[in-house]
XYZ file of C-alpha atoms in Angstrom:
396
model
C -2.799 -66.801 -78.285
C 0.028 -64.512 -77.199
C -0.399 -62.870 -73.799
C -1.300 -59.177 -73.992
C 1.432 -56.863 -72.736
C 0.589 -54.843 -69.643
C 0.923 -51.123 -70.463
C 2.975 -49.070 -67.979
C 4.547 -45.627 -68.011
C 8.222 -44.749 -67.706
C 7.409 -43.002 -64.427
C 5.948 -46.234 -63.035
C 9.012 -48.173 -64.144
C 11.350 -45.633 -62.536
C 9.358 -45.727 -59.293
C 9.407 -49.538 -59.266
C 13.157 -49.780 -59.857
C 13.916 -47.076 -57.286
C 11.877 -48.961 -54.696
C 13.503 -52.297 -55.528
C 16.935 -50.671 -55.121
C 15.945 -49.166 -51.763
C 16.343 -45.684 -53.195
C 12.853 -44.445 -52.273
C 13.375 -44.588 -48.519
C 16.400 -45.707 -46.590
C 16.235 -49.052 -44.805
C 17.467 -49.609 -41.224
C 21.118 -50.611 -40.917
C 20.295 -54.040 -39.458
C 19.027 -55.178 -42.868
C 22.193 -54.261 -44.779
C 22.556 -57.756 -46.239
C 18.952 -57.741 -47.433
C 19.457 -54.373 -49.140
C 22.569 -55.714 -50.861
C 20.512 -58.675 -52.080
C 17.725 -56.441 -53.422
C 20.149 -54.229 -55.342
C 21.915 -57.325 -56.787
C 25.208 -56.443 -55.168
C 27.322 -53.297 -55.049
C 30.122 -52.934 -57.589
C 33.322 -52.752 -55.579
C 36.441 -52.114 -57.638
C 36.420 -49.008 -55.453
C 35.311 -50.221 -52.035
C 34.590 -46.637 -51.001
C 32.081 -46.365 -53.874
C 30.319 -49.551 -52.761
C 30.129 -48.149 -49.242
C 28.563 -44.898 -50.489
C 26.114 -46.926 -52.618
C 24.936 -48.612 -49.445
C 24.730 -45.333 -47.535
C 22.377 -43.998 -50.232
C 20.021 -46.851 -49.351
C 20.480 -47.401 -45.608
C 19.748 -44.953 -42.796
C 22.437 -44.142 -40.227
C 24.924 -46.478 -41.894
C 28.589 -46.183 -40.933
C 31.753 -47.448 -42.608
C 32.358 -49.814 -39.641
C 28.911 -51.336 -40.303
C 30.096 -52.388 -43.774
C 33.420 -53.620 -42.401
C 31.543 -55.678 -39.804
C 29.425 -57.676 -42.268
C 32.571 -58.456 -44.258
C 34.433 -59.529 -41.115
C 31.504 -61.737 -40.073
C 31.445 -63.273 -43.582
C 27.829 -62.264 -44.090
C 28.997 -60.346 -47.178
C 31.887 -61.227 -49.489
C 33.690 -59.562 -52.337
C 33.704 -61.661 -55.499
C 34.266 -61.325 -59.230
C 30.989 -61.938 -61.027
C 29.021 -59.697 -63.418
C 31.203 -58.549 -66.319
C 34.289 -59.914 -64.499
C 34.065 -57.025 -62.046
C 34.240 -57.071 -58.272
C 31.012 -56.887 -56.287
C 29.978 -57.006 -52.676
C 27.313 -59.726 -52.528
C 25.506 -61.571 -49.732
C 27.707 -64.512 -48.739
C 24.834 -66.995 -48.893
C 24.224 -66.003 -52.537
C 27.818 -65.981 -53.770
C 27.266 -69.193 -55.760
C 24.294 -67.571 -57.529
C 26.392 -64.592 -58.617
C 29.605 -66.447 -59.514
C 28.109 -69.599 -61.072
C 25.379 -67.522 -62.697
C 27.969 -65.522 -64.665
C 30.466 -68.336 -65.309
C 29.829 -68.571 -69.059
C 32.274 -65.739 -69.587
C 34.960 -67.849 -67.917
C 34.065 -70.724 -70.239
C 34.599 -68.371 -73.171
C 38.080 -67.522 -71.895
C 38.866 -71.217 -71.543
C 37.866 -71.721 -75.181
C 40.158 -68.814 -76.128
C 43.118 -70.458 -74.370
C 42.393 -73.773 -76.090
C 42.339 -71.897 -79.381
C 45.812 -70.557 -78.591
C 47.098 -74.103 -78.457
C 47.057 -74.810 -74.721
C 46.114 -78.496 -74.337
C 42.921 -79.104 -72.391
C 44.669 -81.306 -69.823
C 47.259 -78.552 -69.178
C 44.586 -75.892 -68.756
C 42.449 -78.028 -66.452
C 45.517 -78.953 -64.386
C 46.299 -75.238 -63.926
C 42.729 -74.483 -62.851
C 42.776 -77.413 -60.411
C 46.126 -76.230 -59.010
C 44.763 -72.730 -58.473
C 41.618 -74.001 -56.749
C 43.626 -76.386 -54.575
C 45.734 -73.436 -53.406
C 42.623 -71.626 -52.176
C 41.826 -73.851 -49.207
C 42.615 -70.779 -47.080
C 43.009 -67.073 -47.916
C 46.186 -66.512 -49.917
C 47.797 -63.546 -51.651
C 48.541 -63.467 -55.366
C 52.188 -64.322 -54.767
C 51.268 -67.252 -52.521
C 48.807 -68.599 -55.074
C 51.362 -68.301 -57.870
C 53.994 -70.069 -55.770
C 51.758 -72.957 -54.723
C 50.002 -73.460 -58.059
C 53.286 -73.330 -59.972
C 54.877 -75.835 -57.600
C 51.925 -78.195 -58.130
C 52.419 -77.856 -61.899
C 56.173 -78.430 -61.671
C 56.916 -74.904 -62.910
C 58.345 -71.693 -61.509
C 56.134 -68.667 -60.802
C 56.693 -65.580 -62.912
C 56.279 -61.834 -62.694
C 54.537 -60.057 -65.564
C 53.348 -56.543 -66.224
C 49.693 -56.160 -65.344
C 47.330 -55.363 -62.537
C 44.703 -53.471 -64.532
C 43.422 -49.890 -64.303
C 46.585 -48.491 -65.874
C 49.001 -50.231 -63.498
C 52.581 -50.552 -64.786
C 53.808 -52.753 -61.978
C 54.584 -56.447 -62.123
C 52.235 -59.048 -60.720
C 52.561 -62.709 -59.798
C 51.740 -65.100 -62.630
C 51.563 -68.807 -63.437
C 52.869 -70.442 -66.658
C 50.120 -72.424 -68.400
C 51.421 -74.123 -71.514
C 52.647 -71.417 -73.888
C 50.712 -68.735 -71.986
C 51.414 -66.935 -68.740
C 48.453 -66.001 -66.581
C 48.516 -63.289 -63.925
C 46.948 -64.868 -60.858
C 43.759 -62.814 -61.059
C 43.259 -63.876 -64.696
C 43.824 -67.512 -63.760
C 41.203 -67.140 -61.033
C 38.771 -65.813 -63.654
C 39.263 -69.081 -65.529
C 38.757 -70.974 -62.272
C 35.289 -69.395 -62.005
C 34.231 -71.917 -64.662
C 35.014 -74.758 -62.250
C 34.669 -73.363 -58.714
C 33.423 -70.446 -56.634
C 36.166 -68.056 -55.527
C 35.855 -64.937 -53.386
C 38.092 -62.557 -51.482
C 39.244 -63.387 -47.981
C 40.331 -60.843 -45.397
C 43.005 -58.448 -46.699
C 46.485 -58.954 -45.308
C 48.747 -55.931 -44.829
C 46.678 -54.029 -47.351
C 46.928 -56.791 -49.958
C 43.868 -58.747 -51.128
C 43.597 -62.455 -50.503
C 41.559 -65.053 -52.370
C 39.870 -68.208 -51.126
C 37.374 -70.829 -52.254
C 33.894 -70.015 -51.026
C 33.490 -73.495 -49.520
C 36.511 -72.755 -47.298
C 35.321 -69.265 -46.297
C 31.535 -68.905 -46.244
C 29.819 -70.634 -43.299
C 27.309 -73.201 -44.566
C 28.275 -72.580 -48.197
C 25.934 -74.261 -50.677
C 27.132 -74.698 -54.246
C 24.808 -74.723 -57.248
C 24.798 -76.168 -60.736
C 25.444 -73.469 -63.326
C 21.982 -73.650 -64.911
C 20.281 -73.358 -61.530
C 22.448 -70.380 -60.613
C 21.736 -68.682 -63.948
C 17.974 -68.989 -63.512
C 18.108 -67.694 -59.948
C 20.325 -64.816 -61.020
C 17.879 -63.897 -63.780
C 15.050 -63.756 -61.244
C 17.053 -61.447 -58.994
C 18.029 -59.308 -61.962
C 14.409 -58.849 -63.023
C 13.300 -58.120 -59.459
C 15.781 -55.215 -59.415
C 15.867 -54.034 -63.042
C 12.630 -55.181 -64.659
C 11.030 -54.571 -67.050
C 14.004 -55.590 -69.186
C 15.073 -57.627 -72.208
C 17.488 -60.481 -72.784
C 19.877 -57.947 -74.351
C 19.798 -55.964 -71.105
C 20.565 -59.108 -69.097
C 23.479 -59.870 -71.432
C 25.010 -56.430 -70.861
C 24.558 -56.662 -67.092
C 26.029 -60.164 -66.743
C 28.675 -60.046 -69.457
C 27.357 -63.141 -71.279
C 26.473 -63.053 -74.957
C 22.965 -62.160 -76.134
C 22.542 -65.720 -77.440
C 23.457 -67.108 -74.019
C 21.187 -64.601 -72.293
C 18.262 -65.682 -74.485
C 18.931 -69.309 -73.598
C 18.791 -68.473 -69.868
C 15.740 -66.288 -70.460
C 13.911 -69.133 -72.213
C 14.249 -71.399 -69.160
C 12.283 -68.867 -67.092
C 9.703 -68.078 -69.775
C 6.804 -69.416 -67.712
C 7.568 -66.936 -64.914
C 7.702 -63.892 -67.197
C 5.010 -61.487 -68.309
C 5.199 -59.093 -71.297
C 5.160 -55.375 -70.519
C 4.847 -52.387 -72.828
C 6.652 -49.287 -71.591
C 5.254 -46.440 -73.678
C 5.630 -48.466 -76.873
C 8.768 -50.432 -75.965
C 8.399 -54.168 -75.310
C 10.086 -55.830 -72.370
C 9.441 -58.537 -69.762
C 9.387 -58.860 -66.018
C 8.506 -61.427 -63.419
C 4.782 -62.061 -63.399
C 4.868 -61.890 -59.595
C 5.976 -58.230 -59.771
C 3.288 -56.904 -62.117
C 0.992 -55.666 -59.328
C 3.849 -53.889 -57.555
C 4.850 -52.238 -60.834
C 1.301 -51.083 -61.562
C 1.066 -49.439 -58.114
C 4.551 -47.882 -58.114
C 4.663 -44.168 -57.294
C 7.192 -41.784 -55.785
C 6.914 -38.387 -54.163
C 8.641 -35.810 -56.348
C 11.268 -34.543 -56.522
C 13.161 -37.573 -55.260
C 16.911 -36.948 -55.024
C 19.891 -39.225 -54.368
C 23.640 -38.768 -54.823
C 24.928 -42.029 -56.278
C 28.672 -42.810 -56.408
C 30.915 -44.274 -59.082
C 29.533 -47.481 -60.625
C 26.277 -47.484 -58.682
C 24.284 -50.638 -59.393
C 21.168 -48.670 -60.352
C 22.964 -47.338 -63.444
C 24.309 -50.652 -64.755
C 21.291 -52.815 -65.550
C 20.395 -51.987 -69.157
C 21.906 -51.893 -72.631
C 20.059 -48.703 -73.600
C 20.433 -46.083 -70.869
C 18.395 -43.295 -72.416
C 15.810 -43.805 -69.685
C 18.549 -42.640 -67.302
C 20.443 -39.962 -69.190
C 19.855 -37.993 -72.378
C 22.118 -38.788 -75.331
C 23.768 -35.356 -75.245
C 24.933 -35.966 -71.664
C 25.978 -39.610 -72.008
C 29.723 -38.918 -72.187
C 29.611 -36.979 -68.926
C 28.234 -40.090 -67.201
C 29.803 -43.015 -69.112
C 33.455 -42.036 -69.261
C 36.673 -43.483 -70.671
C 37.827 -46.995 -69.672
C 34.377 -47.959 -68.396
C 34.140 -45.415 -65.589
C 30.577 -44.532 -64.593
C 30.546 -41.117 -62.937
C 28.887 -40.247 -59.625
C 25.467 -38.841 -60.501
C 22.663 -36.711 -59.148
C 19.618 -38.948 -59.570
C 16.252 -37.145 -59.596
C 13.079 -39.215 -59.925
C 15.148 -42.001 -61.473
C 16.924 -39.834 -64.081
C 20.438 -38.405 -64.111
C 20.274 -34.613 -63.904
C 23.843 -33.949 -62.832
C 27.248 -35.346 -61.923
C 29.219 -34.684 -58.761
C 32.489 -35.273 -57.002
C 33.745 -34.938 -53.470
C 37.038 -34.188 -51.782
C 38.056 -34.344 -48.143
C 40.539 -31.997 -46.530
C 41.104 -32.708 -42.874
C 37.653 -32.440 -41.302
C 35.909 -30.793 -44.257
C 33.937 -32.499 -46.996
C 33.535 -30.528 -50.229
C 30.820 -31.673 -52.647
C 30.862 -30.136 -56.115
C 27.815 -30.666 -58.345
C 27.725 -30.038 -62.089
C 24.103 -29.955 -63.285
C 23.351 -31.312 -66.733
C 20.117 -29.298 -66.810
C 18.619 -26.534 -64.708
C 17.894 -27.767 -61.176
C 14.839 -26.438 -59.372
C 15.094 -25.055 -55.860
C 13.484 -28.186 -54.459
C 16.003 -30.395 -56.239
C 18.878 -28.229 -54.962
C 17.493 -28.570 -51.452
C 17.423 -32.353 -51.949
C 21.032 -32.321 -53.151
C 22.066 -30.428 -50.006
C 20.228 -32.930 -47.782
C 21.970 -35.834 -49.492
C 25.342 -34.103 -49.213
C 24.735 -33.691 -45.492
C 23.983 -37.415 -45.225
C 27.257 -38.127 -47.061
C 29.115 -35.876 -44.595
C 27.655 -37.852 -41.693
C 28.516 -41.188 -43.299
C 32.115 -40.199 -44.038
C 32.594 -38.679 -40.579
C 33.511 -35.176 -41.747
C 32.941 -32.258 -39.392
C 32.157 -29.574 -41.967
C 30.389 -29.543 -45.328
C 30.738 -27.272 -48.339
C 28.361 -27.758 -51.278
C 29.006 -26.011 -54.597
C 26.481 -26.216 -57.431
C 27.807 -25.020 -60.768
C 26.211 -23.991 -64.007
C 24.637 -26.681 -66.216
C 27.048 -28.557 -68.461
C 30.298 -27.035 -67.205
C 32.625 -29.812 -66.105
């Protein structure tokens, strides 16, 4: 007989997820790594956005606090979910990288389909990984890997995010791979992360050569562990949600999901079916928050990225103001787990200006919460003065 689904409300789900993301009350700064683990990493294409994500969850945090955990190698930057950069706990980097490696396997299959012989492709991946025995820049990786392959490094247009500059690349059969793209392929065979930047330029290194006490994992083990961490942060959820969050296909997500079936419990969220870890059912059933609960979340905050259908976060008519062109997720005003506005900030000398565009009417209590959060942002960024402007709903 099928297990009966536990009925829960959307408010309970929002309260549970907010608590799991440390967005109900800020944690002390000495547990920064634990907070990063609970929120399943902080997306870090923009390091400043990752820093603000952490400040929304940790009391009295400073930018040097974040720099310190990176310098101590307690936290690393690595490409994982959806081929994007995240700050993740160093001791879990294998979970995040190996757990999302199927996308790299797909790109290897694409290259094979373009006529690159398997032995040539594997030799290029091995050459790239061999070059990462210490932190190296893109140009250094291209030089060393190309030399190993008996080729000459190249420069090609690329760099992402609208860049028109040329970047170091490695010839692989009939294809030419920018170094970062080659390292994405290497994620199918090894665990790569960022090392310390050098003269403002990123470096890359194998995790076993960078993370103290690094422990590698088999891909299937990493996938199952990653699913558990995903559900702890984003449950209740579906395999389709997990696919969107990781960047694997829905078929692959269902395969991973099936391996953990014995740990999952069905949940009905006001008529919608989903699953979560059985161990979290009691916490979900007790979840409550004091309203209104306000946070200012930055670009690409992890809380916004966990589900395929985001109508629980933002109404359809406001979706384009939050999910913008080229995959940008706007900074948002989060109230009781829903997006009620977007915001931006600018700094001029010692002044921080925060401009909020409501998507709906904001009550006085919510406005007061926005001002408190803006003051916390001022403290975190080290500005001396604060100006908060709250516009009319819908005017961007």
